[in-house]
Amino acid sequence: MEYNHVTPAVVADLEAIVGAKYVWTDRDKKIPYGQDEGTGPACLPDVVVLPASAEELAAVVRLANDAVIPVIPRGTGTGLEGGAVADSRGGIVVSTERMDRIVEINEDAMYMVVQAGVITARIQEEARKRGLLYAGDPCSGDCCCIGGNGATNAGGNRAVKYGTTRDQIYAIEVVTPTGQIAHLGKRLHKMTAGYPLEKIVIGSEGTLGIITELTLKLVPLPRATAHVLAVFPSPETALALVTALPKAGITPTCLEFMDYDVISVVQDWLKEKQPCPAGGAYMIIQLDSSRDETLDDDCVTVDEVCRRLGAVDVFMADADKVWKARKAFTEASAADCPVAAMEDFVVPPDRLLPFMERLRDLGQALGVVFRGVSHAGDGNIHLDVLRKGFADEGDEKQKVAAFEDKACQAAYELGGAISGEHGIGQARKALFAKYTDPVELALMKAVKQAWDPKNILNPGKIFD
Ligand SMILES: Cc1cc2nc3c(=O)[nH]c(=O)nc-3n(C[C@H](O)[C@H](O)[C@H](O)COP(=O)(O)OP(=O)(O)OC[C@H]3O[C@@H](n4cnc5c(N)ncnc54)[C@H](O)[C@@H]3O)c2cc1C
């Protein structure tokens, strides 16, 4: 497909739609929109546009579709895979940041309607003030927005119990690639009436539609919460908990794994002693309940299961302290050693241990050093591949690529995938194409072709 660049005439048309104040062609203003949190400065778009409503946004997309200009949807740019960034084709970055209104909160029916640009933490806070919980909880919640969460199907800490963003959404309003406004899904608890199209727009990384409004599920705020820290003598014993807890009838809200390497680096960074023996591992288990009595019973069961699996210590932990240690990983790791690559593999939770063993063997064979934390309860593992032990830049590039390729192969062989929550974006599409079932990939491309015949919406993301 031959694309066109934005001309002065197109800029004038965009200004007529959203107002001149919200159309930016100035280089300095565009620079922050030329990158996300995972990619360094990349290609600048021709123009950044900030519509205030679905109608304005739809008019922008119709204009781009007629003129065959790429449109790149953008929330707050905390993505890690270059999804919200233009490629060499340039185009129009459409930011939802002005669409930041909470439209409705219904406490009785427990739902909230929000525009796409609302910051996730604000949604959580508004729900909390009313004794309700919005269960979506990416670690970037303070700075990412709900439209971006929907577009990436963001996961995060509570996904073990409550699922990912897709599970928190009843319905979405979407601007299609041809500039129509569609309402997909309904505030229903069941529906078998045609294809659930909202489900495929969610997680499509801005390639099938631009989400403008979301109807979100809320649940009662748990009355009682406990954090248990279980210290195990080895990763193997710790990871046995992943299957043992559900079998014992416990569904934790969070089940987070940190191995000794990670604990050491966090300990040095925070300058706080961590109670873990050399070679050991942590499992952080968060439990929620509507009643204190049930929570107490669950804590007793967790204690029994952990000790049966060989835990050397199991104790009720201070929530702030334990999450401070878990959340310090990214900063602590980067401060200890520059990071060459970040990975987001996911495997069935019961296969985490064999996957980690394959990763360890691969790292040793290829001379690649890494460390990582895992949302163990849902089989998701975030790795930092360290810039350590390489002869030069070329050596690093080649070895990291070989490691990523083999690690991806291992994930797929174990029934997993290349990304649990960060998405494919621009950064992962080659490996995604290599390891995804060809029939599945062809069907995905057919869906894209049907929705977006001119391929104007976020071209070059997920696949070419
Ligand atoms: C410190 C840190 C911690 C993180 N922790 C987590 C975590 O725990 N779990 C997790 O899942 N992710 C995490 N992320 C990644 C990131 O925050 C999420 O992917 C988040 O959902 C992106 O939201 P955003 O508003 O920043 O989207 P952006 O980065 O702006 O965009 C991301 C993708 O969504 C598309 N998009 C954005 N808005 C829309 C829209 N309205 N309609 C259609 N497409 C759109 C973009 O085109 C792009 O493809 C983390 C990132 C950082 C930097």
Coordinates of C-alpha atoms and ligand atoms in Angstrom, one line a residue:
M1 CA 0.0 0.0 0.0
E2 CA 1.3 3.4 -1.0
Y3 CA 0.7 5.9 1.8
N4 CA 0.6 9.7 1.6
H5 CA 2.2 12.2 3.9
V6 CA 0.3 14.9 5.7
T7 CA 0.2 18.1 3.4
P8 CA -0.6 21.7 4.6
A9 CA -4.1 21.2 3.1
V10 CA -4.6 18.1 5.3
V11 CA -3.4 20.1 8.3
A12 CA -5.9 22.8 7.6
D13 CA -8.7 20.1 7.4
L14 CA -7.6 18.6 10.7
E15 CA -7.6 22.1 12.3
A16 CA -11.1 22.6 11.0
I17 CA -12.2 19.4 12.8
V18 CA -10.4 19.7 16.2
G19 CA -9.3 23.3 16.3
A20 CA -5.8 24.7 15.4
K21 CA -4.7 24.5 19.1
Y22 CA -4.9 20.7 19.0
V23 CA -3.0 20.0 15.8
W24 CA 0.7 19.9 16.3
T25 CA 3.2 19.9 13.5
D26 CA 5.9 21.6 15.5
R27 CA 8.9 19.2 15.9
D28 CA 9.4 19.9 19.6
K29 CA 5.8 19.2 20.4
K30 CA 6.0 15.9 18.4
I31 CA 9.1 14.6 20.0
P32 CA 7.5 13.0 23.1
Y33 CA 5.1 11.2 20.7
G34 CA 8.0 9.7 18.8
Q35 CA 8.7 7.1 21.4
D36 CA 7.1 5.0 24.1
E37 CA 8.5 3.5 27.3
G38 CA 10.0 0.5 25.5
T39 CA 11.4 2.1 22.4
G40 CA 13.9 5.0 22.3
P41 CA 13.3 7.9 20.0
A42 CA 12.0 6.4 16.7
C43 CA 10.1 8.0 13.8
L44 CA 8.2 11.2 14.4
P45 CA 4.7 11.4 13.1
D46 CA 3.8 14.1 10.5
V47 CA 1.3 15.5 13.0
V48 CA -0.2 14.9 16.4
V49 CA -3.9 15.5 16.8
L50 CA -5.9 15.7 20.0
P51 CA -9.6 15.3 19.4
A52 CA -12.1 16.0 22.2
S53 CA -14.9 13.6 21.2
A54 CA -15.6 10.4 19.3
E55 CA -17.3 12.5 16.6
E56 CA -14.1 14.6 16.1
L57 CA -12.0 11.5 16.2
A58 CA -14.2 9.7 13.6
A59 CA -13.9 12.8 11.3
V60 CA -10.1 12.7 11.6
V61 CA -10.1 9.0 10.7
R62 CA -12.4 9.5 7.7
L63 CA -10.1 12.2 6.4
A64 CA -7.1 9.9 6.9
N65 CA -8.9 7.0 5.2
D66 CA -9.8 9.1 2.2
A67 CA -6.3 10.5 1.9
V68 CA -4.6 7.2 2.7
I69 CA -2.6 8.4 5.6
P70 CA -1.6 6.1 8.5
V71 CA -3.3 6.8 11.8
I72 CA -1.6 5.8 15.0
P73 CA -3.8 5.7 18.1
R74 CA -2.1 6.7 21.3
G75 CA -3.0 6.7 25.0
T76 CA -0.3 8.0 27.3
G77 CA 2.6 6.1 25.6
T78 CA 3.6 3.8 28.5
G79 CA 3.5 0.8 26.1
L80 CA 6.7 -1.2 25.8
E81 CA 6.6 -2.5 22.2
G82 CA 6.4 0.6 20.0
G83 CA 2.7 0.2 19.3
A84 CA 1.8 3.9 19.8
V85 CA 4.7 5.2 17.7
A86 CA 4.8 5.9 14.0
D87 CA 7.1 4.0 11.7
S88 CA 9.0 5.3 8.7
R89 CA 5.6 5.9 7.0
G90 CA 4.9 8.8 9.4
G91 CA 1.2 9.7 9.6
I92 CA -1.2 11.1 12.2
V93 CA -0.8 10.3 15.9
V94 CA -4.3 10.5 17.4
S95 CA -4.0 11.0 21.1
T96 CA -7.0 10.4 23.4
E97 CA -5.6 12.5 26.2
R98 CA -8.3 15.2 26.0
M99 CA -11.0 12.5 26.2
D100 CA -10.7 12.1 30.0
R101 CA -14.2 12.3 31.3
I102 CA -15.9 9.9 33.7
V103 CA -19.3 9.7 32.1
E104 CA -21.3 7.7 34.6
I105 CA -20.8 5.7 37.7
N106 CA -23.7 3.4 38.8
E107 CA -23.1 2.1 42.3
D108 CA -26.1 -0.2 42.4
A109 CA -25.6 -1.9 39.1
M110 CA -21.8 -1.7 39.6
Y111 CA -20.5 -0.3 36.4
M112 CA -18.6 2.8 35.2
V113 CA -18.6 4.5 31.8
V114 CA -15.4 6.3 31.0
Q115 CA -13.8 8.0 28.0
A116 CA -10.6 6.4 26.7
G117 CA -8.2 8.9 28.0
V118 CA -9.0 8.5 31.7
I119 CA -6.0 7.5 33.8
T120 CA -6.4 4.0 35.2
A121 CA -5.6 4.9 38.8
R122 CA -8.4 7.5 38.7
I123 CA -10.9 4.9 37.8
Q124 CA -9.6 2.7 40.7
E125 CA -9.9 5.6 43.1
E126 CA -13.4 6.7 42.0
A127 CA -14.5 3.1 42.5
R128 CA -12.8 2.7 45.8
K129 CA -14.4 5.9 47.2
R130 CA -17.8 4.1 46.6
G131 CA -16.8 0.8 48.2
L132 CA -16.2 -0.8 44.8
L133 CA -13.3 -2.2 43.0
Y134 CA -12.1 -1.7 39.4
A135 CA -10.0 -4.9 39.2
G136 CA -7.8 -3.9 36.3
D137 CA -4.4 -3.1 37.9
P138 CA -1.3 -2.7 35.6
C139 CA 1.8 -1.6 37.5
S140 CA 1.8 1.5 35.3
G141 CA -1.7 2.4 36.5
D142 CA -0.7 5.9 37.8
C143 CA 0.3 7.0 34.3
C144 CA -1.4 4.7 31.6
C145 CA -5.0 5.3 30.4
I146 CA -7.9 2.9 30.1
G147 CA -8.1 3.1 26.3
G148 CA -4.5 1.9 26.2
N149 CA -5.3 -0.8 28.7
G150 CA -8.2 -2.0 26.5
A151 CA -6.1 -1.8 23.3
T152 CA -3.3 -3.9 24.9
N153 CA -5.6 -6.1 27.1
A154 CA -3.3 -5.0 30.0
G155 CA -2.8 -7.5 32.7
G156 CA -1.1 -6.7 36.0
N157 CA -1.2 -7.8 39.5
R158 CA -4.7 -8.9 40.1
A159 CA -5.1 -10.9 36.9
V160 CA -4.9 -14.3 38.6
K161 CA -8.2 -13.7 40.4
Y162 CA -10.0 -11.1 38.2
G163 CA -8.5 -11.7 34.7
T164 CA -7.0 -9.1 32.4
T165 CA -8.6 -5.9 31.1
R166 CA -10.8 -7.8 28.6
D167 CA -12.5 -9.4 31.6
Q168 CA -13.3 -6.0 33.1
I169 CA -15.1 -4.6 30.0
Y170 CA -18.8 -4.9 29.2
A171 CA -18.8 -2.8 26.1
I172 CA -16.8 -0.3 24.1
E173 CA -17.4 2.6 21.7
V174 CA -15.0 2.4 18.8
V175 CA -14.1 4.5 15.8
T176 CA -13.6 2.0 12.9
P177 CA -10.7 2.4 10.4
T178 CA -13.2 3.9 7.9
G179 CA -14.3 6.5 10.5
Q180 CA -17.7 5.0 11.6
I181 CA -18.7 5.0 15.3
A182 CA -19.6 1.5 16.5
H183 CA -20.9 0.3 19.8
L184 CA -19.6 -3.2 20.5
G185 CA -20.7 -5.4 23.4
K186 CA -23.5 -4.6 25.9
R187 CA -23.9 -4.4 29.6
L188 CA -25.1 -7.9 29.7
H189 CA -24.0 -10.9 31.8
K190 CA -24.7 -13.3 28.9
M191 CA -25.3 -12.8 25.2
T192 CA -25.2 -15.2 22.2
A193 CA -26.1 -12.8 19.4
G194 CA -23.5 -12.8 16.8
Y195 CA -19.7 -12.4 17.0
P196 CA -18.4 -10.8 20.2
L197 CA -16.5 -8.1 18.2
E198 CA -15.6 -6.1 21.3
K199 CA -13.4 -9.0 22.4
I200 CA -11.2 -8.8 19.3
V201 CA -10.9 -5.1 19.3
I202 CA -9.7 -5.4 22.9
G203 CA -6.0 -6.5 22.6
S204 CA -5.8 -5.5 18.9
E205 CA -3.3 -2.8 19.8
G206 CA -5.1 -0.1 17.9
T207 CA -5.1 -2.0 14.5
L208 CA -8.9 -2.6 14.3
G209 CA -10.4 0.4 15.9
I210 CA -9.8 3.4 18.2
I211 CA -11.6 2.9 21.5
T212 CA -13.3 6.1 22.6
E213 CA -15.5 5.0 25.5
L214 CA -15.6 1.9 27.8
T215 CA -18.3 0.5 30.1
L216 CA -16.4 -1.2 32.9
K217 CA -17.4 -3.8 35.4
L218 CA -17.0 -3.0 39.1
V219 CA -17.1 -5.5 42.0
P220 CA -17.5 -5.0 45.7
L221 CA -14.3 -3.9 47.3
P222 CA -13.0 -6.8 49.3
R223 CA -13.4 -6.1 53.0
A224 CA -10.4 -8.1 54.1
T225 CA -7.0 -8.5 52.5
A226 CA -3.8 -10.3 53.6
H227 CA -0.3 -10.6 52.2
V228 CA 1.6 -13.7 52.9
L229 CA 5.3 -14.0 52.1
A230 CA 6.5 -17.5 51.7
V231 CA 10.2 -18.1 51.6
F232 CA 11.3 -21.3 49.8
P233 CA 14.7 -22.9 49.7
S234 CA 14.7 -23.1 45.9
P235 CA 12.7 -21.9 42.8
E236 CA 11.5 -25.4 42.2
T237 CA 9.8 -25.7 45.6
A238 CA 8.4 -22.2 45.3
L239 CA 6.9 -22.8 41.9
A240 CA 5.1 -25.9 43.1
L241 CA 2.8 -23.5 44.8
V242 CA 1.3 -22.4 41.4
T243 CA -0.6 -25.6 41.0
A244 CA -0.9 -26.6 44.7
L245 CA -2.9 -23.5 45.8
P246 CA -5.7 -23.8 43.3
K247 CA -5.9 -27.5 44.1
A248 CA -6.3 -26.6 47.8
G249 CA -9.3 -24.4 46.8
I250 CA -7.4 -21.1 47.1
T251 CA -7.6 -18.4 44.3
P252 CA -5.1 -15.8 45.2
T253 CA -5.5 -12.3 43.9
C254 CA -1.8 -12.1 43.2
L255 CA 0.9 -14.8 43.2
E256 CA 4.2 -13.3 42.5
F257 CA 7.6 -15.1 42.2
M258 CA 11.0 -13.6 42.8
D259 CA 14.2 -15.7 42.7
Y260 CA 17.3 -15.1 44.8
D261 CA 19.1 -13.2 42.0
V262 CA 16.2 -10.7 41.9
I263 CA 15.9 -10.5 45.7
S264 CA 19.6 -9.7 46.0
V265 CA 19.5 -6.9 43.4
V266 CA 16.4 -5.5 45.1
Q267 CA 18.0 -5.8 48.5
D268 CA 21.1 -3.8 47.4
W269 CA 18.9 -1.2 45.6
L270 CA 16.6 -0.6 48.6
K271 CA 19.3 -1.1 51.2
E272 CA 16.8 -3.3 53.1
K273 CA 17.6 -6.8 54.2
Q274 CA 15.4 -9.4 52.6
P275 CA 14.8 -12.6 54.6
C276 CA 15.8 -15.1 52.0
P277 CA 18.5 -17.9 52.2
A278 CA 21.1 -18.1 49.4
G279 CA 19.5 -19.8 46.4
G280 CA 16.0 -19.4 47.8
A281 CA 12.9 -17.8 46.3
Y282 CA 9.9 -15.7 47.4
M283 CA 6.3 -16.2 46.7
I284 CA 4.1 -13.2 47.5
I285 CA 0.5 -14.3 48.0
Q286 CA -2.2 -11.7 48.2
L287 CA -5.6 -12.9 49.4
D288 CA -8.9 -11.0 49.3
S289 CA -12.2 -11.8 50.9
S290 CA -15.5 -10.3 51.7
R291 CA -15.3 -11.7 55.3
D292 CA -12.5 -11.8 57.9
E293 CA -13.3 -15.4 58.9
T294 CA -12.9 -16.7 55.3
L295 CA -9.7 -14.8 55.0
D296 CA -8.3 -16.3 58.2
D297 CA -9.2 -19.8 57.0
D298 CA -7.5 -19.1 53.6
C299 CA -4.4 -17.9 55.4
V300 CA -4.2 -21.1 57.4
T301 CA -4.6 -23.2 54.3
V302 CA -1.9 -21.2 52.5
D303 CA 0.5 -21.6 55.4
E304 CA -0.2 -25.4 55.5
V305 CA 0.4 -25.8 51.7
C306 CA 3.6 -23.7 51.7
R307 CA 5.1 -25.6 54.6
R308 CA 4.1 -29.0 53.0
L309 CA 6.0 -27.9 49.9
G310 CA 9.1 -27.1 52.0
A311 CA 8.8 -23.4 52.7
V312 CA 11.5 -22.3 55.3
D313 CA 9.4 -19.4 56.5
V314 CA 5.8 -18.2 56.0
F315 CA 4.6 -15.0 57.5
M316 CA 2.0 -12.3 57.2
A317 CA 3.8 -9.5 55.5
D318 CA 3.4 -5.7 55.5
A319 CA 1.7 -5.0 52.2
D320 CA 3.7 -1.8 51.5
K321 CA 7.0 -3.4 52.3
V322 CA 6.4 -6.5 50.2
W323 CA 5.1 -4.6 47.2
K324 CA 7.9 -2.1 47.5
A325 CA 10.3 -5.0 47.0
R326 CA 8.4 -6.5 44.1
K327 CA 7.9 -3.2 42.3
A328 CA 11.5 -2.1 42.8
F329 CA 12.7 -4.9 40.4
T330 CA 12.7 -2.8 37.2
E331 CA 14.6 0.1 38.7
A332 CA 16.9 -2.1 40.8
S333 CA 17.8 -4.3 37.8
A334 CA 18.5 -1.4 35.5
A335 CA 20.6 0.4 38.1
D336 CA 22.7 -2.8 38.6
C337 CA 23.3 -3.4 34.9
P338 CA 21.9 -1.9 31.7
V339 CA 19.2 -3.9 30.1
A340 CA 19.6 -5.2 26.5
A341 CA 16.1 -6.5 26.1
M342 CA 12.9 -7.0 28.0
E343 CA 10.7 -10.1 27.6
D344 CA 7.1 -10.9 28.4
F345 CA 6.6 -14.6 27.8
V346 CA 3.6 -16.5 29.0
V347 CA 3.1 -20.3 29.5
P348 CA 0.5 -22.3 31.2
P349 CA 1.2 -21.8 34.9
D350 CA 1.9 -25.4 35.5
R351 CA 4.7 -25.2 32.9
L352 CA 6.5 -22.3 34.4
L353 CA 9.2 -24.5 36.0
P354 CA 10.1 -26.4 32.8
F355 CA 10.1 -23.1 30.9
M356 CA 12.4 -21.5 33.4
E357 CA 14.7 -24.5 33.2
R358 CA 14.8 -24.2 29.4
L359 CA 15.6 -20.5 29.7
R360 CA 18.4 -21.2 32.2
D361 CA 20.0 -23.8 29.8
L362 CA 19.6 -21.5 26.8
G363 CA 21.2 -18.6 28.7
Q364 CA 24.2 -20.8 29.6
A365 CA 24.6 -22.2 26.1
L366 CA 24.4 -18.9 24.4
G367 CA 26.3 -16.8 26.9
V368 CA 23.3 -14.6 27.7
V369 CA 22.7 -13.4 31.3
F370 CA 19.1 -12.5 32.4
R371 CA 17.0 -12.2 35.5
G372 CA 13.3 -11.8 35.9
V373 CA 10.1 -11.8 38.0
S374 CA 7.0 -13.7 37.3
H375 CA 3.3 -13.1 37.7
A376 CA 3.5 -16.8 38.5
G377 CA -0.2 -17.3 39.1
D378 CA -1.0 -16.7 35.4
G379 CA 2.3 -18.0 34.0
N380 CA 3.6 -14.7 32.8
I381 CA 7.4 -14.0 33.1
H382 CA 9.1 -10.7 32.7
L383 CA 12.8 -11.0 31.9
D384 CA 15.6 -8.4 31.8
V385 CA 18.3 -9.6 29.4
L386 CA 21.4 -8.0 30.8
R387 CA 24.0 -6.1 28.8
K388 CA 26.7 -8.2 30.4
G389 CA 29.5 -10.4 29.0
F390 CA 29.2 -9.5 25.3
A391 CA 32.4 -8.7 23.3
D392 CA 30.8 -5.8 21.5
E393 CA 27.5 -4.4 20.1
G394 CA 27.4 -6.9 17.2
D395 CA 28.0 -9.8 19.6
E396 CA 25.2 -8.5 21.9
K397 CA 22.8 -8.1 19.0
Q398 CA 23.4 -11.6 17.6
K399 CA 23.4 -13.4 21.0
V400 CA 20.3 -11.6 22.3
A401 CA 18.5 -12.3 19.0
A402 CA 19.4 -16.0 19.2
F403 CA 18.3 -16.2 22.9
E404 CA 14.9 -14.5 22.1
D405 CA 14.4 -16.8 19.2
K406 CA 15.1 -20.0 21.2
A407 CA 13.2 -18.7 24.2
C408 CA 10.2 -18.0 22.1
Q409 CA 10.4 -21.4 20.5
A410 CA 10.5 -23.0 24.0
A411 CA 7.5 -20.9 25.1
Y412 CA 5.4 -22.0 22.1
E413 CA 6.5 -25.7 22.5
L414 CA 5.2 -25.5 26.0
G415 CA 1.9 -24.2 24.9
G416 CA 2.8 -20.5 25.6
A417 CA 3.1 -17.3 23.7
I418 CA 5.5 -14.4 23.1
S419 CA 3.5 -11.9 25.1
G420 CA 1.4 -12.2 28.2
E421 CA 0.4 -8.6 28.5
H422 CA 2.7 -6.1 26.7
G423 CA 1.6 -7.0 23.1
I424 CA 3.5 -7.3 19.9
G425 CA 3.7 -3.7 18.6
Q426 CA 6.5 -3.2 16.2
A427 CA 9.2 -4.8 18.4
R428 CA 8.0 -8.4 18.4
K429 CA 6.3 -8.9 15.1
A430 CA 9.1 -11.0 13.4
L431 CA 9.1 -13.6 16.2
F432 CA 5.3 -13.5 16.4
A433 CA 5.1 -14.3 12.7
K434 CA 7.6 -17.0 13.0
Y435 CA 6.0 -18.9 15.9
T436 CA 2.2 -18.3 15.4
D437 CA 0.3 -21.0 13.7
P438 CA 0.2 -20.0 10.0
V439 CA -3.6 -20.7 9.8
E440 CA -4.3 -18.6 12.8
L441 CA -2.0 -15.8 11.5
A442 CA -3.8 -15.8 8.1
L443 CA -7.2 -15.5 9.8
M444 CA -5.9 -12.6 11.8
K445 CA -4.8 -10.9 8.6
A446 CA -8.1 -11.6 7.0
V447 CA -9.9 -9.9 9.9
K448 CA -7.6 -6.9 9.6
Q449 CA -8.3 -6.7 5.8
A450 CA -12.0 -6.9 6.3
W451 CA -12.0 -4.1 9.0
D452 CA -9.4 -1.9 7.4
P453 CA -9.2 -2.4 3.6
K454 CA -6.7 0.4 3.1
N455 CA -4.6 -0.6 6.1
I456 CA -4.5 2.9 7.5
L457 CA -5.0 2.1 11.2
N458 CA -1.7 1.5 13.0
P459 CA 0.0 -0.2 10.0
G460 CA 3.1 -2.2 10.7
K461 CA 1.9 -3.2 14.2
I462 CA 1.4 -6.9 15.2
F463 CA 2.1 -8.0 11.6
D464 CA 3.0 -6.4 8.3
Ligands
LIG1 C1 6.6 0.9 34.6 C2 5.7 0.2 33.7 C3 4.9 -0.9 34.2 C4 4.0 -1.6 33.4 N1 3.3 -2.5 34.0 C5 2.4 -3.2 33.2 C6 1.6 -4.2 33.8 O1 1.7 -4.5 34.9 N2 0.7 -4.9 33.0 C7 0.6 -4.6 31.6 O2 -0.2 -5.2 30.9 N3 1.4 -3.6 31.1 C8 2.2 -2.9 31.8 N4 3.0 -1.9 31.2 C9 2.8 -1.6 29.8 C10 1.8 -0.4 29.5 O3 1.7 0.4 30.6 C11 0.4 -1.0 29.2 O4 0.5 -1.7 27.9 C12 -0.7 0.0 29.0 O5 -1.9 -0.7 28.8 C13 -0.5 1.0 27.9 O6 -1.4 2.1 28.0 P1 -1.1 3.5 27.4 O7 -2.3 4.4 27.6 O8 0.2 4.0 27.8 O9 -1.1 3.1 25.8 P2 0.0 3.5 24.7 O10 1.4 3.1 25.1 O11 -0.3 4.9 24.3 O12 -0.5 2.6 23.5 C14 -0.3 1.2 23.6 C15 -1.0 0.5 22.4 O13 -2.4 0.7 22.5 C16 -2.9 1.5 21.3 N5 -3.9 2.4 21.8 C17 -3.7 3.3 22.8 N6 -4.9 3.9 23.1 C18 -5.8 3.4 22.2 C19 -7.2 3.6 22.0 N7 -7.9 4.4 22.7 N8 -7.8 2.8 21.0 C20 -7.1 1.9 20.3 N9 -5.8 1.7 20.5 C21 -5.1 2.4 21.4 C22 -1.6 2.1 20.7 O14 -1.8 2.3 19.3 C23 -0.6 1.1 21.1 O15 -0.6 0.0 20.1 C24 3.9 -1.2 32.0 C25 4.7 -0.2 31.5 C26 5.6 0.5 32.3 C27 6.4 1.6 31.7

